[in-house]
Tab-separated table of C-alpha atoms in Angstrom:
chain	number	residue	atom	x	y	z
A	1	UNK	CA	152.843	-23.438	111.373
A	2	UNK	CA	155.134	-24.385	114.225
A	3	UNK	CA	152.860	-22.578	116.676
A	4	UNK	CA	149.959	-24.899	116.200
A	5	UNK	CA	151.903	-28.122	116.581
A	6	UNK	CA	151.625	-29.698	120.036
A	7	UNK	CA	154.550	-28.934	122.302
A	8	UNK	CA	156.815	-31.896	122.979
A	9	UNK	CA	157.321	-32.421	126.714
A	10	UNK	CA	160.925	-31.857	127.826
A	11	UNK	CA	161.783	-30.274	124.495
A	12	UNK	CA	163.599	-27.396	126.149
A	13	UNK	CA	166.983	-27.705	127.785
A	14	UNK	CA	165.714	-25.887	130.898
A	15	UNK	CA	162.825	-28.282	131.366
A	16	UNK	CA	165.152	-31.252	131.106
A	17	UNK	CA	167.606	-29.665	133.507
A	18	UNK	CA	164.839	-29.000	136.009
A	19	UNK	CA	163.748	-32.634	135.863
A	20	UNK	CA	166.925	-33.504	137.760
A	21	UNK	CA	166.199	-31.291	140.769
A	22	UNK	CA	166.305	-33.422	143.877
A	23	UNK	CA	167.814	-36.353	141.925
A	24	UNK	CA	171.216	-37.781	142.781
A	25	UNK	CA	172.873	-38.643	139.476
A	26	UNK	CA	176.392	-39.880	138.729
A	27	UNK	CA	176.556	-37.659	135.618
A	28	UNK	CA	176.414	-33.886	135.636
A	29	UNK	CA	172.791	-32.932	134.943
A	30	UNK	CA	173.730	-30.235	132.480
A	31	UNK	CA	175.565	-32.716	130.287
A	32	UNK	CA	172.618	-35.108	130.416
A	33	UNK	CA	170.128	-32.374	129.576
A	34	UNK	CA	172.260	-31.171	126.674
A	35	UNK	CA	172.342	-34.685	125.256
A	36	UNK	CA	168.530	-34.674	125.245
A	37	UNK	CA	167.977	-36.627	128.436
A	38	UNK	CA	165.626	-35.877	131.306
A	39	UNK	CA	165.178	-37.727	134.573
A	40	UNK	CA	162.310	-40.164	134.952
A	41	UNK	CA	162.494	-39.627	138.705
A	42	UNK	CA	163.436	-43.275	139.243
A	43	UNK	CA	167.038	-43.941	140.218
A	44	UNK	CA	169.478	-42.823	137.552
A	45	UNK	CA	167.111	-43.576	134.689
A	46	UNK	CA	166.857	-40.984	131.966
A	47	UNK	CA	164.929	-40.753	128.714
A	48	UNK	CA	165.556	-38.812	125.530
A	49	UNK	CA	162.767	-36.286	124.869
A	50	UNK	CA	162.940	-36.964	121.121
A	51	UNK	CA	163.522	-40.686	120.556
A	52	UNK	CA	162.250	-41.962	123.897
A	53	UNK	CA	165.424	-43.995	124.353
A	54	UNK	CA	166.230	-44.728	127.992
A	55	UNK	CA	169.540	-45.297	129.727
A	56	UNK	CA	170.257	-46.420	133.281
A	57	UNK	CA	173.132	-47.721	135.429
A	58	UNK	CA	175.425	-44.832	134.584
A	59	UNK	CA	179.113	-44.934	135.393
A	60	UNK	CA	180.703	-41.634	136.398
A	61	UNK	CA	183.174	-41.655	133.500
A	62	UNK	CA	180.544	-42.138	130.833
A	63	UNK	CA	179.634	-39.541	128.271
A	64	UNK	CA	175.890	-38.886	127.716
A	65	UNK	CA	176.254	-38.201	123.986
A	66	UNK	CA	178.308	-41.348	123.538
A	67	UNK	CA	175.707	-43.483	125.312
A	68	UNK	CA	172.959	-41.837	123.281
A	69	UNK	CA	174.783	-42.655	120.025
A	70	UNK	CA	175.688	-46.161	121.133
A	71	UNK	CA	172.179	-47.275	122.067
A	72	UNK	CA	169.909	-45.078	119.945
A	73	UNK	CA	171.754	-44.284	116.704
A	74	UNK	CA	168.481	-43.563	114.925
A	75	UNK	CA	167.544	-40.593	117.150
A	76	UNK	CA	166.891	-37.507	115.033
A	77	UNK	CA	167.936	-35.126	117.835
A	78	UNK	CA	171.256	-36.933	118.096
A	79	UNK	CA	171.713	-36.719	114.323
A	80	UNK	CA	170.867	-33.019	114.226
A	81	UNK	CA	173.146	-32.134	117.156
A	82	UNK	CA	176.136	-34.420	116.592
A	83	UNK	CA	176.059	-35.343	112.900
A	84	UNK	CA	176.490	-38.499	110.899
A	85	UNK	CA	180.232	-38.902	111.263
A	86	UNK	CA	179.975	-38.840	115.033
A	87	UNK	CA	177.284	-41.541	115.051
A	88	UNK	CA	179.284	-43.732	112.669
A	89	UNK	CA	182.432	-43.315	114.746
A	90	UNK	CA	180.649	-44.496	117.893
A	91	UNK	CA	178.862	-47.315	116.061
A	92	UNK	CA	182.001	-48.672	114.410
A	93	UNK	CA	184.338	-48.498	117.378
A	94	UNK	CA	185.765	-51.764	118.631
A	95	UNK	CA	183.653	-54.173	120.656
A	96	UNK	CA	182.949	-54.907	123.492
A	97	UNK	CA	180.293	-52.290	123.526
B	1	UNK	CA	193.740	-67.248	105.338
B	2	UNK	CA	196.102	-65.176	107.415
B	3	UNK	CA	197.682	-67.156	110.222
B	4	UNK	CA	196.374	-66.597	113.689
B	5	UNK	CA	192.928	-65.545	112.571
B	6	UNK	CA	190.404	-66.823	115.061
B	7	UNK	CA	187.710	-68.828	113.333
B	8	UNK	CA	185.983	-70.283	116.314
B	9	UNK	CA	183.461	-68.407	118.357
B	10	UNK	CA	185.429	-66.521	120.935
B	11	UNK	CA	185.023	-63.498	123.127
B	12	UNK	CA	186.537	-61.377	120.379
B	13	UNK	CA	185.187	-62.837	117.153
B	14	UNK	CA	182.104	-64.554	115.801
B	15	UNK	CA	182.511	-68.093	114.527
B	16	UNK	CA	182.293	-67.745	110.750
B	17	UNK	CA	183.666	-71.012	109.374
B	18	UNK	CA	180.476	-72.911	108.577
B	19	UNK	CA	180.503	-74.189	105.017
B	20	UNK	CA	178.513	-72.578	103.511
B	21	UNK	CA	178.501	-69.665	105.910
B	22	UNK	CA	174.784	-68.899	105.687
B	23	UNK	CA	171.928	-67.527	103.630
B	24	UNK	CA	172.054	-64.230	101.792
B	25	UNK	CA	168.752	-62.826	100.522
B	26	UNK	CA	168.946	-60.012	97.974
B	27	UNK	CA	165.751	-58.108	97.210
B	28	UNK	CA	166.247	-56.085	94.044
B	29	UNK	CA	163.392	-53.692	93.305
B	30	UNK	CA	163.838	-52.120	89.869
B	31	UNK	CA	160.496	-51.673	88.141
B	32	UNK	CA	157.882	-49.823	90.150
B	33	UNK	CA	154.180	-49.842	89.470
B	34	UNK	CA	152.718	-46.595	88.097
B	35	UNK	CA	150.451	-46.140	91.101
B	36	UNK	CA	153.457	-46.137	93.412
B	37	UNK	CA	154.632	-42.900	91.753
B	38	UNK	CA	158.153	-44.196	92.180
B	39	UNK	CA	160.599	-44.135	89.293
B	40	UNK	CA	162.289	-47.226	87.939
B	41	UNK	CA	165.725	-47.832	89.411
B	42	UNK	CA	167.964	-48.103	86.375
B	43	UNK	CA	171.378	-49.400	87.347
B	44	UNK	CA	170.121	-51.489	90.258
B	45	UNK	CA	170.727	-54.741	88.355
B	46	UNK	CA	174.411	-53.808	88.231
B	47	UNK	CA	174.394	-53.464	92.028
B	48	UNK	CA	172.521	-56.720	92.368
B	49	UNK	CA	174.947	-58.674	90.167
B	50	UNK	CA	177.941	-57.313	92.036
B	51	UNK	CA	176.576	-58.228	95.437
B	52	UNK	CA	175.391	-61.636	94.286
B	53	UNK	CA	178.924	-62.442	93.111
B	54	UNK	CA	180.492	-60.900	96.189
B	55	UNK	CA	178.478	-62.823	98.738
B	56	UNK	CA	178.893	-66.067	96.809
B	57	UNK	CA	182.621	-65.437	97.012
B	58	UNK	CA	182.178	-64.982	100.758
B	59	UNK	CA	180.640	-68.466	100.869
B	60	UNK	CA	176.983	-67.496	101.250
B	61	UNK	CA	173.992	-69.216	99.637
B	62	UNK	CA	172.663	-66.269	97.663
B	63	UNK	CA	169.011	-65.994	96.708
B	64	UNK	CA	167.952	-63.059	94.508
B	65	UNK	CA	164.350	-61.844	94.394
B	66	UNK	CA	163.366	-59.172	91.902
B	67	UNK	CA	160.543	-56.622	91.942
B	68	UNK	CA	158.769	-57.578	95.137
B	69	UNK	CA	155.641	-55.882	96.396
B	70	UNK	CA	155.245	-54.853	100.022
B	71	UNK	CA	153.588	-58.136	100.985
B	72	UNK	CA	156.071	-60.198	99.015
B	73	UNK	CA	158.983	-58.542	100.801
B	74	UNK	CA	157.449	-59.485	104.119
B	75	UNK	CA	156.736	-62.980	102.855
B	76	UNK	CA	160.359	-63.506	101.781
B	77	UNK	CA	161.682	-62.223	105.108
B	78	UNK	CA	159.266	-64.457	106.959
B	79	UNK	CA	160.303	-67.466	104.866
B	80	UNK	CA	163.958	-66.690	105.571
B	81	UNK	CA	163.252	-66.490	109.297
B	82	UNK	CA	161.535	-69.884	109.204
B	83	UNK	CA	164.499	-71.638	107.645
B	84	UNK	CA	166.682	-73.719	109.925
B	85	UNK	CA	169.942	-71.810	110.290
B	86	UNK	CA	171.438	-74.233	112.843
B	87	UNK	CA	174.214	-75.323	110.499
B	88	UNK	CA	175.134	-71.773	109.545
B	89	UNK	CA	177.080	-68.984	111.227
B	90	UNK	CA	175.576	-65.839	109.772
B	91	UNK	CA	172.679	-64.398	107.773
B	92	UNK	CA	172.673	-61.503	105.316
B	93	UNK	CA	169.773	-59.481	103.904
B	94	UNK	CA	170.363	-56.944	101.140
B	95	UNK	CA	167.642	-54.499	100.081
B	96	UNK	CA	167.968	-52.489	96.877
B	97	UNK	CA	164.994	-50.161	96.488
B	98	UNK	CA	163.561	-46.729	97.101
B	99	UNK	CA	163.417	-45.678	100.701
B	100	UNK	CA	161.437	-43.422	102.942
B	101	UNK	CA	161.966	-41.656	106.232
B	102	UNK	CA	160.426	-43.385	109.228
B	103	UNK	CA	161.578	-42.463	112.693
B	104	UNK	CA	162.835	-45.118	115.037
B	105	UNK	CA	165.502	-44.777	117.675
B	106	UNK	CA	167.433	-47.897	116.649
B	107	UNK	CA	166.719	-48.643	112.996
B	108	UNK	CA	164.971	-45.739	111.262
B	109	UNK	CA	163.837	-45.657	107.652
B	110	UNK	CA	161.730	-47.909	105.441
B	111	UNK	CA	162.126	-49.669	102.095
B	112	UNK	CA	159.472	-49.556	99.360
B	113	UNK	CA	157.832	-52.475	97.639
B	114	UNK	CA	157.294	-52.040	93.897
B	115	UNK	CA	153.605	-51.410	94.603
B	116	UNK	CA	154.403	-48.441	96.838
B	117	UNK	CA	154.057	-49.203	100.562
B	118	UNK	CA	157.293	-49.348	102.513
B	119	UNK	CA	158.512	-51.921	105.042
B	120	UNK	CA	160.163	-50.268	108.083
B	121	UNK	CA	163.794	-51.284	108.592
B	122	UNK	CA	163.001	-52.023	112.214
B	123	UNK	CA	160.502	-54.632	111.050
B	124	UNK	CA	162.975	-56.072	108.554
B	125	UNK	CA	165.496	-56.623	111.340
B	126	UNK	CA	162.821	-58.006	113.666
B	127	UNK	CA	162.181	-60.993	111.409
B	128	UNK	CA	165.616	-62.373	112.194
B	129	UNK	CA	165.960	-61.432	115.844
B	130	UNK	CA	166.563	-63.956	118.574
B	131	UNK	CA	162.911	-64.402	119.382
B	132	UNK	CA	161.575	-64.852	115.872
B	133	UNK	CA	164.481	-66.826	114.518
B	134	UNK	CA	165.998	-68.910	117.328
B	135	UNK	CA	168.447	-70.731	115.043
B	136	UNK	CA	170.189	-67.388	114.405
B	137	UNK	CA	170.408	-66.514	118.092
B	138	UNK	CA	173.852	-65.273	119.014
B	139	UNK	CA	174.863	-65.230	115.337
B	140	UNK	CA	175.531	-62.089	113.349
B	141	UNK	CA	172.624	-60.843	111.233
B	142	UNK	CA	173.689	-58.316	108.620
B	143	UNK	CA	171.477	-55.939	106.671
B	144	UNK	CA	172.761	-53.858	103.772
B	145	UNK	CA	170.313	-51.276	102.508
B	146	UNK	CA	170.773	-49.292	99.328
B	147	UNK	CA	167.831	-46.933	99.422
B	148	UNK	CA	167.159	-43.297	99.158
B	149	UNK	CA	166.150	-42.212	102.624
B	150	UNK	CA	163.995	-39.442	101.232
B	151	UNK	CA	164.834	-36.260	99.435
B	152	UNK	CA	164.888	-37.735	95.941
B	153	UNK	CA	161.201	-38.186	96.380
B	154	UNK	CA	159.818	-38.052	99.848
B	155	UNK	CA	156.662	-36.076	99.304
B	156	UNK	CA	153.163	-37.315	99.483
B	157	UNK	CA	153.906	-40.878	100.290
B	158	UNK	CA	152.857	-42.029	103.691
B	159	UNK	CA	152.597	-45.582	104.877
B	160	UNK	CA	149.272	-46.064	106.568
B	161	UNK	CA	149.502	-46.839	110.289
B	162	UNK	CA	148.100	-50.298	109.680
B	163	UNK	CA	150.729	-51.132	107.184
B	164	UNK	CA	153.625	-49.712	109.087
B	165	UNK	CA	152.699	-51.580	112.230
B	166	UNK	CA	154.417	-54.909	112.125
B	167	UNK	CA	152.328	-57.920	112.890
B	168	UNK	CA	155.137	-59.838	114.459
B	169	UNK	CA	156.803	-58.724	117.618
B	170	UNK	CA	155.633	-55.203	117.200
B	171	UNK	CA	157.865	-52.227	117.070
B	172	UNK	CA	157.545	-48.802	118.413
B	173	UNK	CA	158.494	-46.257	115.861
B	174	UNK	CA	156.710	-43.420	117.507
B	175	UNK	CA	158.998	-40.736	118.770
B	176	UNK	CA	156.866	-40.176	121.841
B	177	UNK	CA	157.011	-43.731	123.061
B	178	UNK	CA	157.987	-44.478	126.635
B	179	UNK	CA	159.907	-47.702	126.241
B	180	UNK	CA	160.889	-48.208	129.861
B	181	UNK	CA	158.761	-51.289	130.387
B	182	UNK	CA	158.472	-52.228	126.742
B	183	UNK	CA	159.879	-55.480	125.531
B	184	UNK	CA	158.831	-54.738	121.986
B	185	UNK	CA	162.353	-54.579	120.681
B	186	UNK	CA	162.626	-58.149	121.773
B	187	UNK	CA	165.946	-59.439	120.723
B	188	UNK	CA	167.920	-62.291	122.003
B	189	UNK	CA	167.638	-61.946	125.699
B	190	UNK	CA	170.838	-63.824	126.403
B	191	UNK	CA	172.769	-60.664	127.130
B	192	UNK	CA	170.028	-58.660	128.687
B	193	UNK	CA	171.932	-58.518	131.923
B	194	UNK	CA	174.655	-56.553	130.165
B	195	UNK	CA	172.207	-54.166	128.635
B	196	UNK	CA	172.898	-50.594	129.591
B	197	UNK	CA	169.848	-49.198	127.967
B	198	UNK	CA	166.398	-49.619	129.394
B	199	UNK	CA	165.149	-51.186	126.183
B	200	UNK	CA	166.384	-54.705	125.582
B	201	UNK	CA	169.459	-54.047	123.505
B	202	UNK	CA	169.328	-55.531	120.016
B	203	UNK	CA	171.957	-58.224	119.806
B	204	UNK	CA	174.090	-59.362	116.919
B	205	UNK	CA	172.417	-57.087	114.375
B	206	UNK	CA	174.188	-54.692	112.048
B	207	UNK	CA	172.445	-52.428	109.577
B	208	UNK	CA	174.536	-50.654	106.974
B	209	UNK	CA	172.573	-47.905	105.211
B	210	UNK	CA	173.774	-46.388	101.945
B	211	UNK	CA	172.763	-43.078	103.464
B	212	UNK	CA	171.338	-41.822	106.724
B	213	UNK	CA	167.568	-42.104	106.563
B	214	UNK	CA	166.245	-38.782	105.397
B	215	UNK	CA	169.100	-38.153	103.003
B	216	UNK	CA	169.553	-38.787	99.311
B	217	UNK	CA	171.438	-41.820	98.066
B	218	UNK	CA	172.967	-41.656	94.605
B	219	UNK	CA	172.804	-44.237	91.883
B	220	UNK	CA	174.561	-44.029	88.548
B	221	UNK	CA	172.444	-45.590	85.813
B	222	UNK	CA	175.602	-46.947	84.128
B	223	UNK	CA	177.758	-48.094	87.021
B	224	UNK	CA	175.263	-48.658	89.821
B	225	UNK	CA	175.108	-46.910	93.185
B	226	UNK	CA	178.070	-45.235	94.858
B	227	UNK	CA	177.502	-47.191	98.014
B	228	UNK	CA	177.266	-50.676	96.471
B	229	UNK	CA	180.196	-50.060	94.162
B	230	UNK	CA	182.336	-49.008	97.105
B	231	UNK	CA	181.063	-51.750	99.423
B	232	UNK	CA	181.767	-54.414	96.803
B	233	UNK	CA	185.300	-53.194	96.165
B	234	UNK	CA	186.172	-52.807	99.857
B	235	UNK	CA	184.896	-56.332	100.551
B	236	UNK	CA	186.893	-57.685	97.627
B	237	UNK	CA	190.107	-56.022	98.711
B	238	UNK	CA	189.888	-56.343	102.473
B	239	UNK	CA	187.623	-59.176	103.574
B	240	UNK	CA	190.584	-61.529	103.952
B	241	UNK	CA	192.292	-59.293	106.476
B	242	UNK	CA	189.878	-56.833	108.071
B	243	UNK	CA	186.749	-57.124	110.162
B	244	UNK	CA	183.385	-55.820	109.004
B	245	UNK	CA	183.315	-52.675	111.168
B	246	UNK	CA	186.730	-51.654	109.862
B	247	UNK	CA	185.599	-52.226	106.277
B	248	UNK	CA	182.437	-50.200	106.835
B	249	UNK	CA	184.564	-47.344	108.135
B	250	UNK	CA	186.437	-47.503	104.833
B	251	UNK	CA	183.174	-47.584	102.870
B	252	UNK	CA	181.746	-44.622	104.775
B	253	UNK	CA	184.929	-42.653	104.295
B	254	UNK	CA	185.211	-43.360	100.585
B	255	UNK	CA	181.580	-42.636	99.771
B	256	UNK	CA	181.695	-39.364	101.686
B	257	UNK	CA	184.987	-38.390	100.021
B	258	UNK	CA	183.641	-39.290	96.615
B	259	UNK	CA	180.530	-37.238	97.169
B	260	UNK	CA	182.412	-34.307	98.657
B	261	UNK	CA	183.929	-33.686	95.222
B	262	UNK	CA	180.533	-33.103	93.687
B	263	UNK	CA	177.614	-30.886	94.465
B	264	UNK	CA	175.834	-33.595	96.377
B	265	UNK	CA	176.971	-35.251	99.532
B	266	UNK	CA	176.303	-38.718	100.815
B	267	UNK	CA	177.314	-40.356	104.075
B	268	UNK	CA	176.439	-43.989	104.667
B	269	UNK	CA	175.252	-44.909	108.142
B	270	UNK	CA	176.307	-47.906	110.208
B	271	UNK	CA	174.006	-48.974	113.031
B	272	UNK	CA	175.886	-51.693	114.738
B	273	UNK	CA	174.699	-53.962	117.531
B	274	UNK	CA	177.228	-56.708	116.979
B	275	UNK	CA	179.000	-57.876	120.116
B	276	UNK	CA	182.178	-59.134	118.504
B	277	UNK	CA	184.451	-58.683	115.530
B	278	UNK	CA	183.163	-60.228	112.348
B	279	UNK	CA	185.612	-61.675	109.817
B	280	UNK	CA	184.197	-63.070	106.596
B	281	UNK	CA	185.598	-66.223	105.102
B	282	UNK	CA	186.495	-65.441	101.478
B	283	UNK	CA	186.719	-68.507	99.263
B	284	UNK	CA	189.920	-69.131	97.336
B	285	UNK	CA	189.336	-67.885	93.800
């Protein structure tokens, strides 16, 4: 029964999006929220609602999904949303990482 | 050796010219105890023989251990981590067993002992990280895992929290963890300043899974597993010219193509925290 399982905080896109209100962030908040990230409220630090993986020190040209796949390839949300081939392609691209 | 290949440690490539190159531990679990409710892994000896030959040809000191229980797996990994690797350039661990789904944001999955309980991959990698094995700091640590990530049989077998919690270093395989201040991933801290993520980034570790944890991995009882067969052949044909990441791309592609022809699909997974290219040093045959 899905109804009886405890709700995961920041599971919904809207919740994650709202976490960025009042936060200055170098990356568009919608892209971050789509990639599973929500703001911790501290600087540009974000966390994934599913795997708990955090990323900070964002550069404007960076892609949230790419960073998610680079640092937290085991995330099940990432796998479900982007698929295995995507994760492998990020993981096996040339160094430096 | 192709001319111009960099053998020394450089910004681009790991030094890989130690002779021998390093240790290679192969754990080959074939016969499972009845209480484990896991089937015997016919065909795994074929995989094991292939990889033993292959890594000897790549100048590794290969040590094969067969039918290890949960505690014995941990004992072997611990013994490997306590060896002095100062004279070597690399370390390889190969696990051939049944697997189970365990969530972790870097290295998910777990590998069963023949008695049943499974060792989380995150723990397996932790044994050789910079903190627990200083003589491998900055050197590539490679893990090849042929295991069913679940699906073939993933019902009714849970590792108890006590058993899944590593005693060294500690890992956090809970999906609700807040790792911001955690140093539990604890890898070599030398490049922490470069770390983008808020967890210390694992350094110099690569895990190649036969399949993404949670998916089925196929083994032919006559010819061995799809993944090992492909990995062995790609290493044989390309190790003299290509780096490991490139070869793993080939392996992933071939296994997925192979499986696309049949009813069942399989896609190996590469979880790569190496900082440089890695070129093996095949021995002249």
